PDB file of C-alpha atoms and ligand atoms in Angstrom:
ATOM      1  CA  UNK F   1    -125.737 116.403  29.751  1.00  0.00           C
ATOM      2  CA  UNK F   2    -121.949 116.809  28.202  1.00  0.00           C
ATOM      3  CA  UNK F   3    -121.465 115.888  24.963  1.00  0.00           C
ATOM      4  CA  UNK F   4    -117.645 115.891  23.604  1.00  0.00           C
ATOM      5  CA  UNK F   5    -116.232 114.298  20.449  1.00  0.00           C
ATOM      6  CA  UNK F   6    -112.589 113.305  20.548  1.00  0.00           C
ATOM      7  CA  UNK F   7    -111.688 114.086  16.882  1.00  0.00           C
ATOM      8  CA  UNK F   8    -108.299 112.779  14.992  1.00  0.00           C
ATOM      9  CA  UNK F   9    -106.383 110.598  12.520  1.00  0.00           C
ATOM     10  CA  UNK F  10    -105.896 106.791  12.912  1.00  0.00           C
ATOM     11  CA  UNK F  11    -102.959 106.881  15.727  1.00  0.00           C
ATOM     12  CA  UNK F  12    -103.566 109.953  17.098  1.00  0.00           C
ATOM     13  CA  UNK F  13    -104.942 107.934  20.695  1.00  0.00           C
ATOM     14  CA  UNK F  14    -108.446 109.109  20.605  1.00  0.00           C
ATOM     15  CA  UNK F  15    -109.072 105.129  21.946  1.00  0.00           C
ATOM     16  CA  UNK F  16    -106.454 105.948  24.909  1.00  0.00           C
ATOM     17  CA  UNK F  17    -107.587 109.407  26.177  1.00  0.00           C
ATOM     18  CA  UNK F  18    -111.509 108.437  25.807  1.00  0.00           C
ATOM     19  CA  UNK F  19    -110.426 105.705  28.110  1.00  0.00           C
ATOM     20  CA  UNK F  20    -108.866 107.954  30.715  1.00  0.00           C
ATOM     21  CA  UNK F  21    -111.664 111.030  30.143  1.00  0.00           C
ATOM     22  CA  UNK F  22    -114.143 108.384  31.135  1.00  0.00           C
ATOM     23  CA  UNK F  23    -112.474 107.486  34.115  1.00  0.00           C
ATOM     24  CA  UNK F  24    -112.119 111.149  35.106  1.00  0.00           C
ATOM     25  CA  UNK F  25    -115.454 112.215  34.142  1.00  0.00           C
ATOM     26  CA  UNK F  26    -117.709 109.366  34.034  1.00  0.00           C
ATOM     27  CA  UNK F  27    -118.747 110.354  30.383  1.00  0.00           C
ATOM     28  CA  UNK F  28    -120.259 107.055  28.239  1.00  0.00           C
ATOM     29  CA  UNK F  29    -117.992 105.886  25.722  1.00  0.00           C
ATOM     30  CA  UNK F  30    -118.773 105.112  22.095  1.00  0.00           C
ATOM     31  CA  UNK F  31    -116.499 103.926  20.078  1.00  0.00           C
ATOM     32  CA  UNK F  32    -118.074 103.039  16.435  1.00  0.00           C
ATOM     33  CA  UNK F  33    -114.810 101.550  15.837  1.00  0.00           C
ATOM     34  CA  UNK F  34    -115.222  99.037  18.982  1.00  0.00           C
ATOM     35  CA  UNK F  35    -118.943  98.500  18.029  1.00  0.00           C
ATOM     36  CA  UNK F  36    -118.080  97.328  14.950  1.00  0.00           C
ATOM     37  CA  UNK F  37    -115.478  95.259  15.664  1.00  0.00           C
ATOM     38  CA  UNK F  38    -117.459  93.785  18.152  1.00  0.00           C
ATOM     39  CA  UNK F  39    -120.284  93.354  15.461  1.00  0.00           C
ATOM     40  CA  UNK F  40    -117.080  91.328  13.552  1.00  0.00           C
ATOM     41  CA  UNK F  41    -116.195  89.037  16.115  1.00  0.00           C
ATOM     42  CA  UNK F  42    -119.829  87.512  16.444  1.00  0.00           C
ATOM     43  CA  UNK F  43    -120.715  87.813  13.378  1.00  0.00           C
ATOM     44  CA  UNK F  44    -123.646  89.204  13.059  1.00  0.00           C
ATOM     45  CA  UNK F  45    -124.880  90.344   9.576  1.00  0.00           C
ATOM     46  CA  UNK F  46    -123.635  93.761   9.939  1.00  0.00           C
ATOM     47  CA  UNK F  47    -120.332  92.724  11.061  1.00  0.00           C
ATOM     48  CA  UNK F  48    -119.800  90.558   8.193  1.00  0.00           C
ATOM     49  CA  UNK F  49    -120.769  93.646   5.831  1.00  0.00           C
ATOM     50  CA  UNK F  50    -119.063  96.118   7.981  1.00  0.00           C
ATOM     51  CA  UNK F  51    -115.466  94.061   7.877  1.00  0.00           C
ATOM     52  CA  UNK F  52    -115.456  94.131   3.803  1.00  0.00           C
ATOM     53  CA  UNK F  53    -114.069  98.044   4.426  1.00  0.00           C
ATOM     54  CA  UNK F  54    -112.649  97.777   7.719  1.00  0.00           C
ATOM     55  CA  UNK F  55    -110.434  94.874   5.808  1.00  0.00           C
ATOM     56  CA  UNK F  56    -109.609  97.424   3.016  1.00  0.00           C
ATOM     57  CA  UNK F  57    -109.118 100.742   5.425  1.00  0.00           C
ATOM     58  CA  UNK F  58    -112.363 102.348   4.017  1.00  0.00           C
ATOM     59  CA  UNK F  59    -115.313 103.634   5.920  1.00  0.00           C
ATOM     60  CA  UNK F  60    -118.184 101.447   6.624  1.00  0.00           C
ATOM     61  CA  UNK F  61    -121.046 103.394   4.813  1.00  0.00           C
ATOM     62  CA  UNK F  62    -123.156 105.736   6.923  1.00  0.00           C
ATOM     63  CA  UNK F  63    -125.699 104.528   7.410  1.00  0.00           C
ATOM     64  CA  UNK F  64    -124.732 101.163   9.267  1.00  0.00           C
ATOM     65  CA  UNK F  65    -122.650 103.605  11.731  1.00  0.00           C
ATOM     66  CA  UNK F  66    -125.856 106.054  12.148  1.00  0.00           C
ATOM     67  CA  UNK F  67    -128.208 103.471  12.651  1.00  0.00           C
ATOM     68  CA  UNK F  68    -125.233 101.472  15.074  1.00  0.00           C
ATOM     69  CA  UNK F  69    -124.827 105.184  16.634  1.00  0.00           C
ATOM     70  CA  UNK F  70    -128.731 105.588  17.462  1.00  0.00           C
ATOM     71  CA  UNK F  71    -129.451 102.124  19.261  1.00  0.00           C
ATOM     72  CA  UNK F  72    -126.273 102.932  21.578  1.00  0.00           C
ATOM     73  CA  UNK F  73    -127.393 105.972  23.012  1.00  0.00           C
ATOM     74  CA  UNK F  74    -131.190 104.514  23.349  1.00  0.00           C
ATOM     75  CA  UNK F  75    -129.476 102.082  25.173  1.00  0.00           C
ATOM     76  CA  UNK F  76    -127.969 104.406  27.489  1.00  0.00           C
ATOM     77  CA  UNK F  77    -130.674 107.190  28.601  1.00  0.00           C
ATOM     78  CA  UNK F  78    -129.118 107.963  32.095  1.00  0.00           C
ATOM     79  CA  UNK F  79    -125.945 108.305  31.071  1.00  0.00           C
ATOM     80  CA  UNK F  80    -123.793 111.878  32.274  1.00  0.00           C
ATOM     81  CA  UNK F  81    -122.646 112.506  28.666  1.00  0.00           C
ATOM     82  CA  UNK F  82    -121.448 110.696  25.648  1.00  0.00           C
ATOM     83  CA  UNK F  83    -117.788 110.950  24.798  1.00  0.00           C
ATOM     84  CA  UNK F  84    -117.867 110.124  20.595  1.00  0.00           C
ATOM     85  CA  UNK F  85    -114.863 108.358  19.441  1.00  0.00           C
ATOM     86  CA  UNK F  86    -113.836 107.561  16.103  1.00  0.00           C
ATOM     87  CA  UNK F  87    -117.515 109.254  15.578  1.00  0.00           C
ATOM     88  CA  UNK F  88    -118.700 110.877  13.111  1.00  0.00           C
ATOM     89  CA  UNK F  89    -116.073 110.524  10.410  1.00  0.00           C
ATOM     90  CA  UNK F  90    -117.963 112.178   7.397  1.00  0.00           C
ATOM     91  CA  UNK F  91    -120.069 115.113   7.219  1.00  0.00           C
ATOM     92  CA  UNK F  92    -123.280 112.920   6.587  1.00  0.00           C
ATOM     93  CA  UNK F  93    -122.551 111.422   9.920  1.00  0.00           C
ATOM     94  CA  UNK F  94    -122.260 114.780  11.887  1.00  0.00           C
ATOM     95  CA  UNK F  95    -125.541 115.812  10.882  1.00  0.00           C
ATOM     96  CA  UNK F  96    -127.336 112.733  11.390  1.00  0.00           C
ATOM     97  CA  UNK F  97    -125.562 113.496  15.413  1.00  0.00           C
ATOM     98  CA  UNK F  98    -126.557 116.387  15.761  1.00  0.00           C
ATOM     99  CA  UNK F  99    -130.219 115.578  14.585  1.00  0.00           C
ATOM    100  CA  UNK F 100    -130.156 112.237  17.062  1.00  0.00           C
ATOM    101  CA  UNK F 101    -129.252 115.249  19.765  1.00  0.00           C
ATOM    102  CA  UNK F 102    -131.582 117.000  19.006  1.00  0.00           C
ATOM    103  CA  UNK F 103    -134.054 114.695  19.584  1.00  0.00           C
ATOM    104  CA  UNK F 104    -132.630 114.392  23.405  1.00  0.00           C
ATOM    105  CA  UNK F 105    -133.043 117.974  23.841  1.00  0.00           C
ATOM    106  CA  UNK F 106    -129.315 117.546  23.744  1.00  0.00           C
ATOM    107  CA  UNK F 107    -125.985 118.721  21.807  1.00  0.00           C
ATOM    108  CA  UNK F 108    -122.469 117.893  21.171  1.00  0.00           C
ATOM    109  CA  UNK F 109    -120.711 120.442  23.379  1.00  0.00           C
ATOM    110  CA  UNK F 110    -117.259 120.939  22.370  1.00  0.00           C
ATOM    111  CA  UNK F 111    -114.708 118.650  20.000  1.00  0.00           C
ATOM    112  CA  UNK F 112    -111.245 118.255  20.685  1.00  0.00           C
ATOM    113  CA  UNK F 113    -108.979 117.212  17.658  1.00  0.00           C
ATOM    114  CA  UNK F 114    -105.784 115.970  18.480  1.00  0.00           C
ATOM    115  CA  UNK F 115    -103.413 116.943  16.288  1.00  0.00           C
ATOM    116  CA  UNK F 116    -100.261 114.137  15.423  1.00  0.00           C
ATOM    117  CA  UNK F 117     -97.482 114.495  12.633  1.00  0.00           C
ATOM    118  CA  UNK F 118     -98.022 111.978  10.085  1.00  0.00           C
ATOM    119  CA  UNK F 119     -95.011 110.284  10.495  1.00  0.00           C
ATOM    120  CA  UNK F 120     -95.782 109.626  13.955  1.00  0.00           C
ATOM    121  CA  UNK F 121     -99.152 107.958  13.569  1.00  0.00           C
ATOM    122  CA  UNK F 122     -97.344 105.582  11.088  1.00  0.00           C
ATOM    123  CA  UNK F 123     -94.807 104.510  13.899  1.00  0.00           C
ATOM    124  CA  UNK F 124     -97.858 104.284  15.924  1.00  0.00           C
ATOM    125  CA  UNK F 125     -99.648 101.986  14.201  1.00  0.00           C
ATOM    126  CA  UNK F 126     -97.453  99.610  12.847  1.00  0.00           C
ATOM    127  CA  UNK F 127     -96.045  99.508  16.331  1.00  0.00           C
ATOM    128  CA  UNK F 128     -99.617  98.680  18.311  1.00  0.00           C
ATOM    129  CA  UNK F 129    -100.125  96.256  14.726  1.00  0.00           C
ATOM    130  CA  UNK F 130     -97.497  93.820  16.509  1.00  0.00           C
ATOM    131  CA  UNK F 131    -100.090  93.120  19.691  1.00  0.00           C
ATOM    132  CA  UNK F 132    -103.595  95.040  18.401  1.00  0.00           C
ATOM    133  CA  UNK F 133    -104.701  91.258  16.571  1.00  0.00           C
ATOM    134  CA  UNK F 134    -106.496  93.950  14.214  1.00  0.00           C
ATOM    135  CA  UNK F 135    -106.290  92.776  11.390  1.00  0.00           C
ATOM    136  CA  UNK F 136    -106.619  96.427   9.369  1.00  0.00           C
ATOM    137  CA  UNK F 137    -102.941  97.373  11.345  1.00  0.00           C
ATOM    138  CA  UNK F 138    -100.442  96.797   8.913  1.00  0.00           C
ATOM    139  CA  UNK F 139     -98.662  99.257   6.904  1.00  0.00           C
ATOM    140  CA  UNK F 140    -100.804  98.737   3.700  1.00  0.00           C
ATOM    141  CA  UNK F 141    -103.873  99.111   5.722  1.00  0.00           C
ATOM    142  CA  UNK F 142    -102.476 101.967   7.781  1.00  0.00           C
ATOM    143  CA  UNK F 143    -101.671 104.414   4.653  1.00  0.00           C
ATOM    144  CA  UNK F 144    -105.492 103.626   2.998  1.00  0.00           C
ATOM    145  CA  UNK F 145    -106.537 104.463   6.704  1.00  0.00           C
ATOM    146  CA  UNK F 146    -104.846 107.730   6.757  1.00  0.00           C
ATOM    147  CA  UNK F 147    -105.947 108.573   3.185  1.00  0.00           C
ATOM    148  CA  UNK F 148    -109.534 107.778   3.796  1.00  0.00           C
ATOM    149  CA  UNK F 149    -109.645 110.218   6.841  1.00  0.00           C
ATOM    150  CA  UNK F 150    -107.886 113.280   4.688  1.00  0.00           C
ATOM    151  CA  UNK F 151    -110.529 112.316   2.103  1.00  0.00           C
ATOM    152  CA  UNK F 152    -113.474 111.966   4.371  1.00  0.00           C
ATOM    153  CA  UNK F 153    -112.826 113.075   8.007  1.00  0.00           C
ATOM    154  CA  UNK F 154    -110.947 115.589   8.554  1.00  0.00           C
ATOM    155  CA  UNK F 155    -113.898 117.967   6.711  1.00  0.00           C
ATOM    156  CA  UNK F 156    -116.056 117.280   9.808  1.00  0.00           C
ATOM    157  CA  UNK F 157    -113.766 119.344  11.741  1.00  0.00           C
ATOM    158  CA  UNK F 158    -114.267 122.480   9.719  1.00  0.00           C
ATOM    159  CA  UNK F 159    -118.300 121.373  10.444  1.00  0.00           C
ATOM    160  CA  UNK F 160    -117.343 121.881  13.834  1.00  0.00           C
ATOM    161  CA  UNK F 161    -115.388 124.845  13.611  1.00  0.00           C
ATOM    162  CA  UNK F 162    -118.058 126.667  12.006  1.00  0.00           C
ATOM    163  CA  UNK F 163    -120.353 126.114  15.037  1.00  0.00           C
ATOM    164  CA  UNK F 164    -117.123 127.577  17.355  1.00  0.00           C
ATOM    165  CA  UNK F 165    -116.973 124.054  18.938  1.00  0.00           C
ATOM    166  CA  UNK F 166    -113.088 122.913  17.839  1.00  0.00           C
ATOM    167  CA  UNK F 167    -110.655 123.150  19.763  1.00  0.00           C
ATOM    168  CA  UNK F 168    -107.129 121.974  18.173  1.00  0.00           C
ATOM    169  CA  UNK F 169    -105.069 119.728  20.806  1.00  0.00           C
ATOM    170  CA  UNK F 170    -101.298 119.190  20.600  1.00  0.00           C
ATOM    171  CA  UNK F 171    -101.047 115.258  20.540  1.00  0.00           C
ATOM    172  CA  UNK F 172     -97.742 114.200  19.919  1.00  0.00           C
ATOM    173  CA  UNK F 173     -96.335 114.578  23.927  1.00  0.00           C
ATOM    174  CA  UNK F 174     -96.439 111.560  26.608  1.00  0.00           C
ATOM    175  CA  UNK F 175     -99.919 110.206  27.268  1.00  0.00           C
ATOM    176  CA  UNK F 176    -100.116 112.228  30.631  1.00  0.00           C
ATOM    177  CA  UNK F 177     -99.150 115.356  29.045  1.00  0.00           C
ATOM    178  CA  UNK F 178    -101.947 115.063  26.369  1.00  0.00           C
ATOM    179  CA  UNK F 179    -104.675 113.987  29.098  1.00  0.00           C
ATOM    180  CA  UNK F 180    -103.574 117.323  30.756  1.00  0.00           C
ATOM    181  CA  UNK F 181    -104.513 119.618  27.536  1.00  0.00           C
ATOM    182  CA  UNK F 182    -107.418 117.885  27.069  1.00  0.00           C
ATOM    183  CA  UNK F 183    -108.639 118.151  30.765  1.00  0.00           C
ATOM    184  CA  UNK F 184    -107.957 121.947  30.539  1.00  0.00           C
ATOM    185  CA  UNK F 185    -110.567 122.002  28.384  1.00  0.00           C
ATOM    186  CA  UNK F 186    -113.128 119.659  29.205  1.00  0.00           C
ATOM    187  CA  UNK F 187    -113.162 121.122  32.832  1.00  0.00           C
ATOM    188  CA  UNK F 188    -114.519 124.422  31.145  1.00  0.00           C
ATOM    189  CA  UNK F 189    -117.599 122.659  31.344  1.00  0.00           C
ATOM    190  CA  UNK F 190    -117.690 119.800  33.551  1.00  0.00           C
ATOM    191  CA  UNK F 191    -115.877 118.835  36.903  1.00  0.00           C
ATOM    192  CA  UNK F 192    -114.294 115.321  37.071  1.00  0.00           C
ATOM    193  CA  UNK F 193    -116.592 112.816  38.731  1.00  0.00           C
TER     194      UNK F 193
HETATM  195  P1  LIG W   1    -108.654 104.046  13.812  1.00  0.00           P
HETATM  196  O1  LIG W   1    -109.162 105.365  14.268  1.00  0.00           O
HETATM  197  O2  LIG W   1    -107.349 103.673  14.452  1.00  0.00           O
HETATM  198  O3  LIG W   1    -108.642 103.876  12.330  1.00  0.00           O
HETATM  199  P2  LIG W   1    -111.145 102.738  14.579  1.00  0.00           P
HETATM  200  O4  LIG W   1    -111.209 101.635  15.539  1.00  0.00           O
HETATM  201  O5  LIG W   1    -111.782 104.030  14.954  1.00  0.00           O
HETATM  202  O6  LIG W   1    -109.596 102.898  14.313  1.00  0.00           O
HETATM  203  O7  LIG W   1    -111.760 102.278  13.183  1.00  0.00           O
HETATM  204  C1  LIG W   1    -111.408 101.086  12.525  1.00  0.00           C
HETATM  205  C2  LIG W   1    -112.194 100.935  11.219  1.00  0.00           C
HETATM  206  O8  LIG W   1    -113.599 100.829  11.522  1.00  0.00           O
HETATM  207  C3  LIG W   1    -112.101 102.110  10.239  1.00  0.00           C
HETATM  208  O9  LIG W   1    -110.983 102.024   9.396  1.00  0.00           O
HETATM  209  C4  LIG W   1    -113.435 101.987   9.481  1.00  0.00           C
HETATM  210  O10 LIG W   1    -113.383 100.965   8.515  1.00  0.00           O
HETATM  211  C5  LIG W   1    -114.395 101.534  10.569  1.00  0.00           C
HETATM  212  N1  LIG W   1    -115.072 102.672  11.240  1.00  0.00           N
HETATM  213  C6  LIG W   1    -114.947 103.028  12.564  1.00  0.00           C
HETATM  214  N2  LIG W   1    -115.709 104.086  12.852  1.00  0.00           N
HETATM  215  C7  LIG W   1    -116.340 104.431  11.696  1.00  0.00           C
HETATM  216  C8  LIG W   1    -117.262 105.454  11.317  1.00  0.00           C
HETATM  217  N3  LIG W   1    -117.703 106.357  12.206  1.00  0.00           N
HETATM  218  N4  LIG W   1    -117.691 105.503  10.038  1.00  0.00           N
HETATM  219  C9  LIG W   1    -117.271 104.610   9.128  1.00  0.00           C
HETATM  220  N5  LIG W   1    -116.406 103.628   9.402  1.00  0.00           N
HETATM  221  C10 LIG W   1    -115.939 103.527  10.665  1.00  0.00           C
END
């Protein structure tokens, strides 16, 4: 198995190169961002809790995601590797990964953070806010978003980097030319599918 997280701010188009690495590399995708909203649109009792802080820009606590996180890769036992996306987001949530891993006999391999100016993610967002139907893309939203992951997220990638799993990825080129620093790396350990 081949475990990679694809680690970065709202914007930074973890959603758009998870797509195109599982294309390449028939890796399962899990997106805790797509669960939930998912969870939102049928409204199940966790996706009414869960959209009370997506609504706001804050995490969804912990241990909704963990437990969300757990039942997904139960669900999934021949898969080739995960790709984690938007996942974890707080320290809390790393650990309880790598102790779900464990479990599997299995660990997260390598994380790639892309790396986006700020002012670029903004444009980003309030641009993909005029077709996305989310309702958590406009610009109010978008700056809580961004505050949230300084707060909360982006301390999971020193987690990382003290395990010598990070690798820092330039993010800010054409879709292509980010898939192609990416795929440097990933095919360190895997060959596309
Ligand atoms: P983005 O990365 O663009 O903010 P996501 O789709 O990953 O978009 O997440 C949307 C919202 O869903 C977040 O703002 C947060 O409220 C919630 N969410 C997604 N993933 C997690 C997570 N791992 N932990 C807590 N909340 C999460």
């Amino acid at each position: 198995m081949f475990n990679l997280i694809l680690f970065g701010p709202p914007g930074s188009g973890k959603g758009t190169q998870s797509a195109n690495i599982t294309d390449t590399y028939q890796l399962q995708h899990v997106s805790t961002g797509d669960l939930l909203r998912d969870e939102v649109s049928r409204k199940t009792p966790l996706g009414v809790e869960a959209k009370k802080y997506m609504d706001q820009g804050l995490l969804v606590p912990d241990e909704v995601v963990i437990g969300m996180i757990s039942s997904k890769i139960d669900d999934t036992p021949e898969a080739r590797g995960f790709i984690f996306d938007g996942f974890p987001r707080t320290k809390a949530q790393a650990e309880a990964l790598d102790k779900l891993l464990e479990f599997k006999n299995t660990e997260i391999h390598l994380v790639l953070a892309l790396e986006v100016p700020e002012v670029e993610l903004i444009k980003r967002l309030v641009g993909r806010g005029a077709t996305s139907g989310r309702s958590d893309d406009n610009e109010e939203v978008i700056v809580k978003r961004i505050k949230e992951y300084h707060a909360k997220t982006e301390p999971v990638a020193g987690y990382y980097f003290a395990q010598g799993k990070l690798e820092r990825i330039k993010g800010d080129g054409t879709i292509d030319e980010t898939f192609k620093l990416l795929s440097k790396e990933v095919d360190k350990y895997l060959l596309p599918a």
